[in-house]
PDB file of C-alpha atoms in Angstrom:
ATOM      1  CA  MET G 225     -14.145  38.906 -48.305  1.00 39.00           C
ATOM      2  CA  ALA G 226     -15.801  35.838 -48.334  1.00 40.00           C
ATOM      3  CA  GLU G 227     -15.915  33.844 -51.552  1.00 40.00           C
ATOM      4  CA  ILE G 228     -18.754  34.424 -53.628  1.00 44.00           C
ATOM      5  CA  ARG G 229     -20.616  30.547 -53.970  1.00 43.00           C
ATOM      6  CA  THR G 230     -22.125  29.799 -57.709  1.00 39.00           C
ATOM      7  CA  GLY G 231     -22.411  26.211 -57.242  1.00 40.00           C
ATOM      8  CA  ASP G 232     -20.303  22.726 -58.446  1.00 38.00           C
ATOM      9  CA  GLY G 233     -18.475  22.768 -61.668  1.00 49.00           C
ATOM     10  CA  ASP G 234     -19.822  25.241 -64.509  1.00 58.00           C
ATOM     11  CA  GLY G 235     -23.370  24.228 -64.307  1.00 62.00           C
ATOM     12  CA  GLY G 236     -23.405  27.083 -60.944  1.00 71.00           C
ATOM     13  CA  SER G 237     -21.546  29.215 -63.598  1.00 78.00           C
ATOM     14  CA  ARG G 238     -24.516  28.949 -65.866  1.00 81.00           C
ATOM     15  CA  ALA G 239     -27.032  29.744 -63.507  1.00 83.00           C
ATOM     16  CA  VAL G 240     -25.571  33.178 -62.280  1.00 83.00           C
ATOM     17  CA  ARG G 241     -24.373  34.362 -65.992  1.00 86.00           C
ATOM     18  CA  SER G 242     -28.079  33.696 -66.855  1.00 85.00           C
ATOM     19  CA  ASP G 243     -28.966  35.736 -63.226  1.00 87.00           C
ATOM     20  CA  ILE G 244     -26.654  37.947 -64.102  1.00 90.00           C
ATOM     21  CA  CYS G 245     -28.176  38.442 -68.075  1.00 88.00           C
ATOM     22  CA  ALA G 246     -31.904  38.700 -66.762  1.00 86.00           C
ATOM     23  CA  ARG G 247     -31.131  41.324 -64.493  1.00 89.00           C
ATOM     24  CA  LEU G 248     -28.531  43.388 -66.227  1.00 91.00           C
ATOM     25  CA  ASP G 249     -31.055  46.632 -66.468  1.00 90.00           C
ATOM     26  CA  GLU G 250     -31.135  46.283 -62.835  1.00 90.00           C
ATOM     27  CA  ILE G 251     -27.285  45.994 -62.252  1.00 92.00           C
ATOM     28  CA  ARG G 252     -26.802  48.717 -64.577  1.00 93.00           C
ATOM     29  CA  GLY G 253     -29.406  50.180 -62.589  1.00 90.00           C
ATOM     30  CA  VAL G 254     -27.575  50.673 -59.607  1.00 89.00           C
ATOM     31  CA  VAL G 255     -23.864  51.008 -60.848  1.00 91.00           C
ATOM     32  CA  PRO G 256     -23.653  54.710 -61.045  1.00 90.00           C
ATOM     33  CA  ALA G 257     -22.481  56.408 -64.305  1.00 93.00           C
ATOM     34  CA  GLU G 258     -18.158  56.389 -62.956  1.00 94.00           C
ATOM     35  CA  ARG G 259     -18.092  53.055 -62.221  1.00 94.00           C
ATOM     36  CA  ARG G 260     -20.114  52.223 -65.702  1.00 95.00           C
ATOM     37  CA  PRO G 261     -16.423  51.612 -67.070  1.00 96.00           C
ATOM     38  CA  GLU G 262     -15.437  49.065 -64.655  1.00 97.00           C
ATOM     39  CA  LEU G 263     -18.358  47.852 -64.976  1.00 96.00           C
ATOM     40  CA  GLU G 264     -18.702  47.412 -68.653  1.00 95.00           C
ATOM     41  CA  GLU G 265     -14.870  46.112 -68.283  1.00 96.00           C
ATOM     42  CA  ILE G 266     -16.449  43.159 -65.867  1.00 95.00           C
ATOM     43  CA  LEU G 267     -18.939  42.079 -68.646  1.00 94.00           C
ATOM     44  CA  GLU G 268     -16.789  41.882 -70.446  1.00 93.00           C
ATOM     45  CA  ALA G 269     -14.470  39.418 -69.457  1.00 92.00           C
ATOM     46  CA  LEU G 270     -17.694  37.681 -68.630  1.00 90.00           C
ATOM     47  CA  ARG G 271     -18.950  37.190 -71.790  1.00 88.00           C
ATOM     48  CA  GLY G 272     -15.349  35.838 -72.637  1.00 85.00           C
ATOM     49  CA  SER G 273     -14.552  32.372 -72.593  1.00 76.00           C
ATOM     50  CA  GLY G 274     -12.166  31.653 -69.408  1.00 79.00           C
ATOM     51  CA  GLU G 275     -12.883  31.078 -66.169  1.00 84.00           C
ATOM     52  CA  PRO G 276     -16.096  33.320 -64.770  1.00 86.00           C
ATOM     53  CA  ALA G 277     -15.566  33.284 -61.488  1.00 89.00           C
ATOM     54  CA  GLY G 278     -13.238  36.341 -61.553  1.00 92.00           C
ATOM     55  CA  PRO G 279     -15.642  38.775 -62.945  1.00 93.00           C
ATOM     56  CA  GLN G 280     -18.363  37.310 -61.416  1.00 92.00           C
ATOM     57  CA  ALA G 281     -16.730  37.915 -57.709  1.00 93.00           C
ATOM     58  CA  ALA G 282     -15.406  41.642 -58.934  1.00 95.00           C
ATOM     59  CA  LEU G 283     -19.010  42.230 -60.331  1.00 95.00           C
ATOM     60  CA  HIS G 284     -20.329  41.480 -56.809  1.00 92.00           C
ATOM     61  CA  ARG G 285     -17.305  43.536 -55.289  1.00 93.00           C
ATOM     62  CA  LEU G 286     -18.187  46.232 -57.513  1.00 93.00           C
ATOM     63  CA  LEU G 287     -21.340  46.272 -56.148  1.00 91.00           C
ATOM     64  CA  ARG G 288     -20.971  45.724 -52.405  1.00 89.00           C
ATOM     65  CA  ARG G 289     -19.238  49.353 -53.472  1.00 89.00           C
ATOM     66  CA  CYS G 290     -22.264  51.090 -54.801  1.00 87.00           C
ATOM     67  CA  GLY G 291     -24.057  50.015 -51.850  1.00 85.00           C
ATOM     68  CA  VAL G 292     -25.565  46.959 -52.552  1.00 84.00           C
ATOM     69  CA  ALA G 293     -24.871  44.786 -49.460  1.00 82.00           C
ATOM     70  CA  ALA G 294     -25.632  41.723 -50.784  1.00 82.00           C
ATOM     71  CA  GLY G 295     -23.773  42.640 -53.785  1.00 86.00           C
ATOM     72  CA  LEU G 296     -24.420  40.135 -56.979  1.00 87.00           C
ATOM     73  CA  ARG G 297     -26.521  37.927 -54.652  1.00 84.00           C
ATOM     74  CA  ALA G 298     -28.608  40.236 -54.666  1.00 83.00           C
ATOM     75  CA  PHE G 299     -29.369  39.335 -58.360  1.00 80.00           C
ATOM     76  CA  THR G 300     -29.473  35.808 -57.993  1.00 75.00           C
ATOM     77  CA  ARG G 301     -31.528  33.138 -57.852  1.00 64.00           C
ATOM     78  CA  GLY G 302     -31.811  33.582 -54.213  1.00 56.00           C
ATOM     79  CA  ALA G 303     -33.357  36.582 -53.949  1.00 49.00           C
ATOM     80  CA  GLY G 304     -36.458  35.560 -56.575  1.00 44.00           C
ATOM     81  CA  ILE G 305     -35.446  34.879 -59.870  1.00 40.00           C
ATOM     82  CA  GLY G 306     -37.809  32.579 -61.359  1.00 42.00           C
ATOM     83  CA  GLY G 307     -37.379  31.296 -65.055  1.00 41.00           C
ATOM     84  CA  LEU G 308     -38.570  28.047 -65.672  1.00 37.00           C
ATOM     85  CA  PRO G 309     -38.057  24.900 -64.197  1.00 41.00           C
ATOM     86  CA  ALA G 310     -35.552  22.781 -65.817  1.00 40.00           C
ATOM     87  CA  ALA G 311     -37.505  20.263 -67.999  1.00 38.00           C
ATOM     88  CA  VAL G 312     -38.842  17.107 -66.223  1.00 40.00           C
ATOM     89  CA  GLU G 313     -39.868  13.667 -68.002  1.00 42.00           C
ATOM     90  CA  GLY G 314     -43.992  13.123 -67.890  1.00 42.00           C
ATOM     91  CA  HIS G 315     -44.336  17.434 -67.671  1.00 45.00           C
ATOM     92  CA  PRO G 316     -46.080  18.722 -71.031  1.00 49.00           C
ATOM     93  CA  VAL G 317     -44.161  20.075 -74.082  1.00 51.00           C
ATOM     94  CA  VAL G 318     -42.777  23.544 -73.523  1.00 70.00           C
ATOM     95  CA  GLU G 319     -40.819  25.853 -75.541  1.00 79.00           C
ATOM     96  CA  ALA G 320     -38.568  29.019 -74.396  1.00 85.00           C
ATOM     97  CA  TYR G 321     -36.214  31.082 -75.399  1.00 87.00           C
ATOM     98  CA  VAL G 322     -32.464  29.937 -74.513  1.00 88.00           C
ATOM     99  CA  CYS G 323     -28.982  31.378 -74.566  1.00 88.00           C
ATOM    100  CA  PRO G 324     -27.709  32.277 -78.406  1.00 87.00           C
ATOM    101  CA  GLY G 325     -24.803  30.556 -77.902  1.00 84.00           C
ATOM    102  CA  ASP G 326     -25.916  28.182 -75.029  1.00 83.00           C
ATOM    103  CA  ARG G 327     -23.593  30.143 -72.104  1.00 84.00           C
ATOM    104  CA  CYS G 328     -25.534  30.237 -69.716  1.00 85.00           C
ATOM    105  CA  ASP G 329     -29.610  28.855 -68.613  1.00 83.00           C
ATOM    106  CA  ARG G 330     -31.374  31.773 -68.370  1.00 84.00           C
ATOM    107  CA  ARG G 331     -35.099  30.991 -70.000  1.00 82.00           C
ATOM    108  CA  ALA G 332     -37.501  33.088 -71.268  1.00 83.00           C
ATOM    109  CA  PRO G 333     -40.809  31.928 -71.813  1.00 81.00           C
ATOM    110  CA  ALA G 334     -41.525  31.503 -75.571  1.00 82.00           C
ATOM    111  CA  ARG G 335     -45.491  30.711 -74.646  1.00 76.00           C
ATOM    112  CA  ASN G 336     -46.976  33.795 -77.410  1.00 76.00           C
ATOM    113  CA  GLN G 337     -43.745  34.996 -78.021  1.00 78.00           C
ATOM    114  CA  PRO G 338     -42.901  35.445 -81.594  1.00 79.00           C
ATOM    115  CA  VAL G 339     -40.145  37.567 -81.339  1.00 81.00           C
ATOM    116  CA  PRO G 340     -37.399  36.657 -79.104  1.00 82.00           C
ATOM    117  CA  GLU G 341     -35.863  38.496 -76.269  1.00 83.00           C
ATOM    118  CA  THR G 342     -32.241  39.824 -76.645  1.00 88.00           C
ATOM    119  CA  CYS G 343     -29.616  38.320 -74.157  1.00 89.00           C
ATOM    120  CA  ARG G 344     -29.033  41.128 -72.517  1.00 88.00           C
ATOM    121  CA  LEU G 345     -25.011  40.015 -71.182  1.00 88.00           C
ATOM    122  CA  TYR G 346     -23.969  39.465 -75.072  1.00 88.00           C
ATOM    123  CA  GLY G 347     -26.428  41.774 -77.373  1.00 90.00           C
ATOM    124  CA  GLU G 348     -28.103  38.990 -79.400  1.00 91.00           C
ATOM    125  CA  PRO G 349     -31.393  37.669 -79.955  1.00 91.00           C
ATOM    126  CA  MET G 350     -32.545  34.049 -77.197  1.00 91.00           C
ATOM    127  CA  ARG G 351     -33.108  31.301 -79.641  1.00 89.00           C
ATOM    128  CA  ARG G 352     -36.594  29.211 -79.202  1.00 88.00           C
ATOM    129  CA  ARG G 353     -35.880  25.525 -77.804  1.00 85.00           C
ATOM    130  CA  ARG G 354     -38.495  22.304 -77.151  1.00 78.00           C
ATOM    131  CA  LEU G 355     -37.553  21.761 -73.143  1.00 71.00           C
ATOM    132  CA  SER G 356     -39.122  18.623 -73.308  1.00 60.00           C
TER     133      SER G 356
END
């Protein structure tokens, strides 16, 4: 079975966690009820402080068994996840809601959003941060 490549170092893992968080409702929607305990076990492992590669690979395999041919890749940036670009010098000030524990790089626009989104993976309110 092919390895799930998430990028170099922690940055790739953060990006994958971000994608999972942003699209967790969709992921849950494709996992049938009888496989939900397995999904929750994988998510719990992903929430932990250990190396995320194992749980990410397990989630990929679970999604494949649930009929998602591309597995986890169907829910990652290459599959249409957008979000905010990384802050770049010279761009206007941008504020966004970011991961409450700085565990992933998910960003949700804060403009005209007085109430933060909720991190779907950890169930905590996202925190507002100035990006540039």
